[in-house]
CSV table of C-alpha atoms in Angstrom, one decimal:
chain,number,residue,atom,x,y,z
A,1174,MET,CA,-97.0,50.4,4.2
A,1175,LYS,CA,-100.6,49.3,4.4
A,1176,THR,CA,-103.5,51.5,2.5
A,1177,GLY,CA,-106.9,50.2,1.9
A,1178,PHE,CA,-109.4,52.2,-0.5
A,1179,ALA,CA,-112.9,51.3,-1.3
A,1180,PHE,CA,-115.5,52.9,-3.7
A,1181,GLU,CA,-118.2,55.7,-2.6
A,1182,ASP,CA,-120.4,58.0,-4.3
A,1183,GLY,CA,-118.3,57.3,-8.1
A,1184,ALA,CA,-114.9,58.0,-5.6
A,1185,ILE,CA,-112.4,56.1,-4.4
A,1186,VAL,CA,-111.9,57.1,-1.1
A,1187,PRO,CA,-109.3,55.6,2.6
A,1188,VAL,CA,-110.8,53.3,4.9
A,1189,ALA,CA,-109.4,51.5,7.3
A,1190,ALA,CA,-111.8,48.6,8.3
A,1191,ALA,CA,-110.1,45.5,6.6
A,1192,GLU,CA,-113.8,44.2,5.6
A,1193,ARG,CA,-114.5,47.5,3.2
A,1194,MET,CA,-111.1,47.3,1.6
A,1195,ASP,CA,-111.7,46.9,-2.6
A,1196,ILE,CA,-108.4,47.7,-3.0
A,1197,VAL,CA,-105.1,47.6,-0.9
A,1198,LEU,CA,-102.4,48.9,-1.8
A,1199,TYR,CA,-99.0,47.9,-0.1
A,1200,THR,CA,-95.4,50.4,-0.7
A,1201,THR,CA,-92.2,49.0,0.4
A,1202,PRO,CA,-94.2,46.1,3.0
A,1203,ASP,CA,-92.3,45.2,5.9
A,1204,GLU,CA,-92.1,41.9,7.2
A,1205,TYR,CA,-95.4,41.7,8.9
A,1206,GLU,CA,-97.0,43.4,5.9
A,1207,LYS,CA,-95.7,40.2,3.8
A,1208,ARG,CA,-96.6,37.6,6.0
A,1209,GLU,CA,-100.0,39.1,6.0
A,1210,VAL,CA,-100.0,39.2,2.3
A,1211,VAL,CA,-99.0,35.5,2.4
A,1212,GLU,CA,-101.1,34.1,5.1
A,1213,ARG,CA,-104.7,36.4,5.1
A,1214,LEU,CA,-104.6,37.1,1.2
A,1215,ALA,CA,-102.9,33.5,-0.1
A,1216,MET,CA,-100.8,35.0,-2.4
A,1217,ASP,CA,-97.8,32.9,-3.6
A,1218,PRO,CA,-94.8,34.2,-2.2
A,1219,TYR,CA,-93.1,34.5,-5.1
A,1220,ASP,CA,-95.3,36.4,-6.8
A,1221,LEU,CA,-94.9,39.1,-3.8
A,1222,GLU,CA,-91.4,39.1,-4.2
A,1223,SER,CA,-91.3,39.3,-7.9
A,1224,ALA,CA,-93.7,42.4,-7.5
A,1225,LEU,CA,-90.9,44.2,-5.5
A,1226,ASP,CA,-88.3,43.1,-7.4
A,1227,ALA,CA,-86.9,45.7,-10.5
A,1228,ASP,CA,-85.5,43.0,-12.6
A,1229,GLU,CA,-88.7,41.3,-12.9
A,1230,ILE,CA,-89.9,40.7,-16.3
A,1231,SER,CA,-93.5,41.0,-17.1
A,1232,ARG,CA,-95.9,38.7,-17.2
A,1233,VAL,CA,-99.4,37.3,-16.5
A,1234,GLU,CA,-100.9,34.8,-14.8
A,1235,PHE,CA,-104.4,33.0,-14.5
A,1236,SER,CA,-105.3,30.5,-11.4
A,1237,GLY,CA,-109.1,30.3,-11.4
A,1238,ASP,CA,-110.9,33.7,-10.8
A,1239,CYS,CA,-107.4,35.1,-10.0
A,1240,VAL,CA,-105.1,37.2,-12.4
A,1241,SER,CA,-101.7,38.0,-11.2
A,1242,ILE,CA,-99.8,40.3,-13.1
A,1243,ILE,CA,-96.2,41.5,-12.9
A,1244,TRP,CA,-95.9,45.3,-14.7
A,1245,LYS,CA,-93.0,47.3,-15.4
A,1246,GLN,CA,-93.8,50.6,-14.7
A,1247,PRO,CA,-90.6,54.0,-15.2
A,1248,LYS,CA,-89.2,55.4,-11.5
A,1249,ASN,CA,-89.1,58.6,-10.9
A,1250,VAL,CA,-85.9,60.3,-12.6
A,1251,SER,CA,-82.9,60.2,-10.6
A,1252,VAL,CA,-81.1,63.7,-10.5
A,1253,GLY,CA,-77.3,62.9,-9.5
A,1254,GLU,CA,-74.1,63.6,-11.4
A,1255,GLN,CA,-75.9,62.3,-14.6
A,1256,LEU,CA,-79.5,62.4,-15.2
A,1257,ARG,CA,-80.5,58.6,-15.0
A,1258,PHE,CA,-83.7,57.0,-16.2
A,1259,ASP,CA,-85.0,53.5,-14.6
A,1260,VAL,CA,-87.8,50.6,-14.7
A,1261,GLY,CA,-89.4,49.6,-11.7
A,1262,SER,CA,-91.8,46.5,-10.9
A,1263,ILE,CA,-95.2,46.9,-9.7
A,1264,GLY,CA,-98.0,43.8,-8.6
A,1265,LEU,CA,-101.3,43.9,-9.8
A,1266,PHE,CA,-103.4,40.8,-8.3
A,1267,LEU,CA,-107.0,40.6,-9.0
A,1268,HIS,CA,-108.5,38.4,-6.0
A,1269,GLN,CA,-112.3,37.6,-5.7
A,1270,ASN,CA,-113.8,41.4,-6.6
A,1271,ARG,CA,-110.1,42.5,-4.5
A,1272,LEU,CA,-107.9,44.4,-6.3
A,1273,ILE,CA,-103.9,44.3,-4.1
A,1274,VAL,CA,-101.4,46.8,-5.4
A,1275,ILE,CA,-97.6,45.9,-4.5
A,1276,VAL,CA,-94.7,48.5,-5.0
A,1277,SER,CA,-91.3,48.6,-3.8
A,1278,GLU,CA,-91.9,52.7,-4.8
A,1279,ASN,CA,-93.4,54.7,-7.0
A,1280,ALA,CA,-97.1,54.3,-5.5
A,1281,PRO,CA,-100.1,55.4,-7.3
A,1282,SER,CA,-102.0,57.7,-5.6
A,1283,LEU,CA,-105.3,56.1,-5.8
A,1284,THR,CA,-106.9,59.1,-5.2
A,1285,ALA,CA,-106.1,61.5,-7.9
A,1286,ARG,CA,-108.5,62.8,-10.8
A,1287,GLN,CA,-107.9,59.8,-13.1
A,1288,PHE,CA,-109.3,57.3,-11.1
A,1289,LYS,CA,-112.4,59.0,-10.3
A,1290,ARG,CA,-114.6,56.9,-12.7
A,1291,CYS,CA,-113.8,54.3,-11.3
A,1292,THR,CA,-115.9,52.1,-10.0
A,1293,SER,CA,-114.6,48.1,-9.1
A,1294,PRO,CA,-111.3,46.8,-9.3
A,1295,VAL,CA,-111.4,45.8,-12.7
A,1296,ASP,CA,-111.6,49.8,-13.5
A,1297,VAL,CA,-108.6,50.1,-11.0
A,1298,LEU,CA,-106.0,48.2,-12.7
A,1299,LEU,CA,-106.9,49.4,-16.4
A,1300,LYS,CA,-106.4,53.1,-15.0
A,1301,LEU,CA,-102.9,51.7,-13.7
A,1302,LEU,CA,-101.9,50.1,-16.7
A,1303,GLU,CA,-102.8,53.5,-18.8
A,1304,HIS,CA,-101.5,55.3,-16.2
A,1305,THR,CA,-98.2,53.6,-16.9
A,1306,VAL,CA,-98.4,53.9,-20.8
A,1307,ARG,CA,-98.9,57.8,-20.5
A,1308,HIS,CA,-96.1,57.8,-17.7
A,1309,TYR,CA,-93.5,56.4,-20.0
A,1310,LEU,CA,-94.9,59.0,-23.1
A,1311,GLY,CA,-93.8,61.6,-20.6
A,1312,HIS,CA,-90.7,60.4,-20.0
A,1313,LEU,CA,-89.9,59.9,-23.5
A,1314,LYS,CA,-90.9,63.6,-24.1
A,1315,VAL,CA,-88.5,64.3,-22.0
A,1316,ILE,CA,-85.3,62.2,-23.1
A,1317,LYS,CA,-85.9,64.3,-26.2
A,1318,GLN,CA,-85.8,67.3,-25.0
A,1319,ILE,CA,-82.7,66.6,-23.5
A,1320,THR,CA,-80.9,64.8,-26.4
A,1321,ALA,CA,-81.4,67.6,-28.1
A,1322,GLU,CA,-79.9,69.8,-25.8
A,1323,LEU,CA,-77.0,67.7,-25.4
A,1324,GLY,CA,-76.2,67.8,-28.9
A,1325,ALA,CA,-76.5,71.3,-29.5
A,1326,LYS,CA,-73.9,71.0,-26.3
A,1327,ILE,CA,-72.0,68.9,-27.7
A,1328,THR,CA,-71.4,70.6,-30.9
A,1329,GLY,CA,-69.5,73.6,-29.3
A,1330,THR,CA,-67.5,71.9,-26.3
A,1331,MET,CA,-63.9,69.5,-26.2
A,1332,GLU,CA,-65.1,67.7,-23.0
A,1333,ASN,CA,-66.6,64.7,-22.9
A,1334,GLN,CA,-69.3,64.9,-19.1
A,1335,TYR,CA,-72.2,65.4,-22.2
A,1336,LEU,CA,-71.2,62.5,-24.2
A,1337,LEU,CA,-71.0,60.8,-20.9
A,1338,GLN,CA,-74.8,62.0,-20.2
A,1339,MET,CA,-75.8,60.9,-23.8
A,1340,LEU,CA,-74.4,57.6,-22.9
A,1341,VAL,CA,-76.4,57.2,-20.0
A,1342,ILE,CA,-79.8,58.6,-21.9
A,1343,GLY,CA,-79.1,55.9,-24.6
A,1344,GLU,CA,-78.7,53.2,-22.3
A,1345,SER,CA,-82.3,53.8,-20.0
A,1346,LEU,CA,-84.0,54.0,-23.1
A,1347,ILE,CA,-82.7,50.0,-24.1
A,1348,TYR,CA,-84.2,49.6,-20.3
A,1349,TYR,CA,-87.2,51.2,-21.7
A,1350,VAL,CA,-87.3,49.5,-24.7
A,1351,ASN,CA,-87.5,46.3,-23.3
A,1352,ALA,CA,-89.8,47.1,-20.2
A,1353,ILE,CA,-92.6,48.3,-22.6
A,1354,GLU,CA,-92.2,45.6,-25.2
A,1355,ALA,CA,-92.7,43.7,-22.4
A,1356,ASN,CA,-95.7,44.9,-21.0
A,1357,SER,CA,-96.7,44.6,-24.6
A,1358,GLY,CA,-97.0,41.0,-23.9
A,1359,VAL,CA,-98.9,41.6,-21.4
A,1360,LEU,CA,-101.6,43.1,-22.4
A,1361,GLY,CA,-101.8,40.6,-25.5
A,1362,LYS,CA,-102.6,37.7,-23.2
A,1363,LEU,CA,-105.5,39.3,-21.1
A,1364,GLN,CA,-106.5,40.1,-24.8
A,1365,THR,CA,-106.6,37.0,-25.2
A,1366,GLN,CA,-108.1,36.0,-22.2
A,1367,MET,CA,-111.2,38.5,-21.7
A,1368,PRO,CA,-113.8,36.2,-20.6
A,1369,ARG,CA,-111.9,34.6,-18.0
A,1370,LEU,CA,-111.8,38.6,-16.9
A,1371,ARG,CA,-115.4,39.4,-17.1
A,1372,LEU,CA,-114.7,42.5,-18.7
A,1373,THR,CA,-117.7,45.0,-19.7
A,1374,PRO,CA,-117.9,46.4,-23.5
A,1375,ASP,CA,-116.7,49.7,-22.1
A,1376,GLN,CA,-113.6,47.7,-20.3
A,1377,ILE,CA,-112.9,45.5,-24.0
A,1378,ASP,CA,-112.4,48.8,-25.7
A,1379,LYS,CA,-110.7,50.5,-22.8
A,1380,LEU,CA,-107.8,47.5,-22.5
A,1381,HIS,CA,-107.5,47.7,-26.3
A,1382,ASP,CA,-107.1,51.3,-26.2
A,1383,ILE,CA,-104.2,50.9,-23.7
A,1384,ALA,CA,-102.6,48.1,-26.1
A,1385,VAL,CA,-102.8,50.2,-29.1
A,1386,ASP,CA,-101.6,53.6,-27.2
A,1387,ASN,CA,-98.4,50.8,-25.6
A,1388,GLN,CA,-97.6,49.5,-29.5
A,1389,GLN,CA,-96.9,53.6,-30.4
A,1390,CYS,CA,-95.1,53.8,-27.0
A,1391,ALA,CA,-92.8,51.0,-27.8
A,1392,ARG,CA,-92.2,52.3,-31.0
A,1393,GLN,CA,-91.6,55.1,-30.2
A,1394,ALA,CA,-88.8,54.2,-27.6
A,1395,ARG,CA,-87.3,51.7,-30.5
A,1396,ILE,CA,-87.1,55.3,-32.7
A,1397,TYR,CA,-85.1,57.7,-29.7
A,1398,SER,CA,-83.0,54.6,-28.9
A,1399,ASP,CA,-82.1,53.8,-32.4
A,1400,VAL,CA,-81.0,58.1,-32.9
A,1401,VAL,CA,-79.3,58.7,-30.0
A,1402,SER,CA,-76.9,55.3,-30.7
A,1403,GLY,CA,-76.4,56.1,-34.5
A,1404,LEU,CA,-75.6,60.2,-33.2
A,1405,MET,CA,-73.2,59.0,-30.6
A,1406,ASP,CA,-70.4,58.0,-32.9
A,1407,ALA,CA,-71.0,61.1,-35.0
A,1408,ARG,CA,-71.4,63.1,-31.8
A,1409,GLY,CA,-68.0,61.9,-30.5
A,1410,THR,CA,-66.2,62.7,-33.7
A,1411,ILE,CA,-67.5,66.0,-33.3
A,1412,VAL,CA,-65.6,66.1,-29.8
A,1413,ASN,CA,-62.5,65.2,-31.3
A,1414,ASN,CA,-62.3,67.5,-34.4
A,1415,ASN,CA,-63.0,70.1,-31.8
A,1416,MET,CA,-59.9,69.1,-30.0
A,1417,ASN,CA,-57.7,68.6,-33.3
A,1418,VAL,CA,-58.8,72.1,-34.2
A,1419,LEU,CA,-57.8,73.4,-30.5
A,1420,LEU,CA,-54.4,71.4,-31.0
A,1421,LYS,CA,-53.8,73.0,-34.6
A,1422,ASN,CA,-54.0,76.5,-32.9
A,1423,LEU,CA,-52.0,76.1,-30.2
A,1424,THR,CA,-49.2,74.2,-32.7
A,1425,LEU,CA,-49.3,77.5,-35.3
């Protein structure tokens, strides 16, 4: 689905006319929209497919006055038999004062409150990067709460279901750490190439703040991953001990 936006009176508003679109958002583009991106917007087909590939690694490339960014963002939490936290990709392409956003799911809401002060495509680009970092931090906070609840349940149970959920969370944290650290590489390269982005002083400060927040997010994700990994064995031992106590009582 294709959606166009323009800047009007300090806000981002949807527009239908292609010549007025300062931002073009493609959400799960179909074959016709993919051809449009490649042919009319002169985008490399490889970059297009990378933006839609959940396993693609974060990167940034400069070509003339064009900037292509593949960025990792958290997906919405999947709720089934077990809670699962996954990551996906989003493509951000700055072409001649126009921002093209390509995503397969979790499309950003560009008319939300946090985008109201944006007056240029670069402002929106930085806000999207900042929004992703805050999204990761929000998920990490939830993971911490879930881990504490699971730990309390494991202490008094003899079943493996809570232990298996802890294992899934530990795996999710590994993916989060990899994605956030890969995003740090992108931010580092953007900081070294600021003259090519023609950033204003305020935008330079914003990019620096995003890089600092992302480093703190990566450090927090690593700590949570290490804690969950270290406690898995201990909590598995607790389950075994509970079972041994039950068998002992039954034997008596």
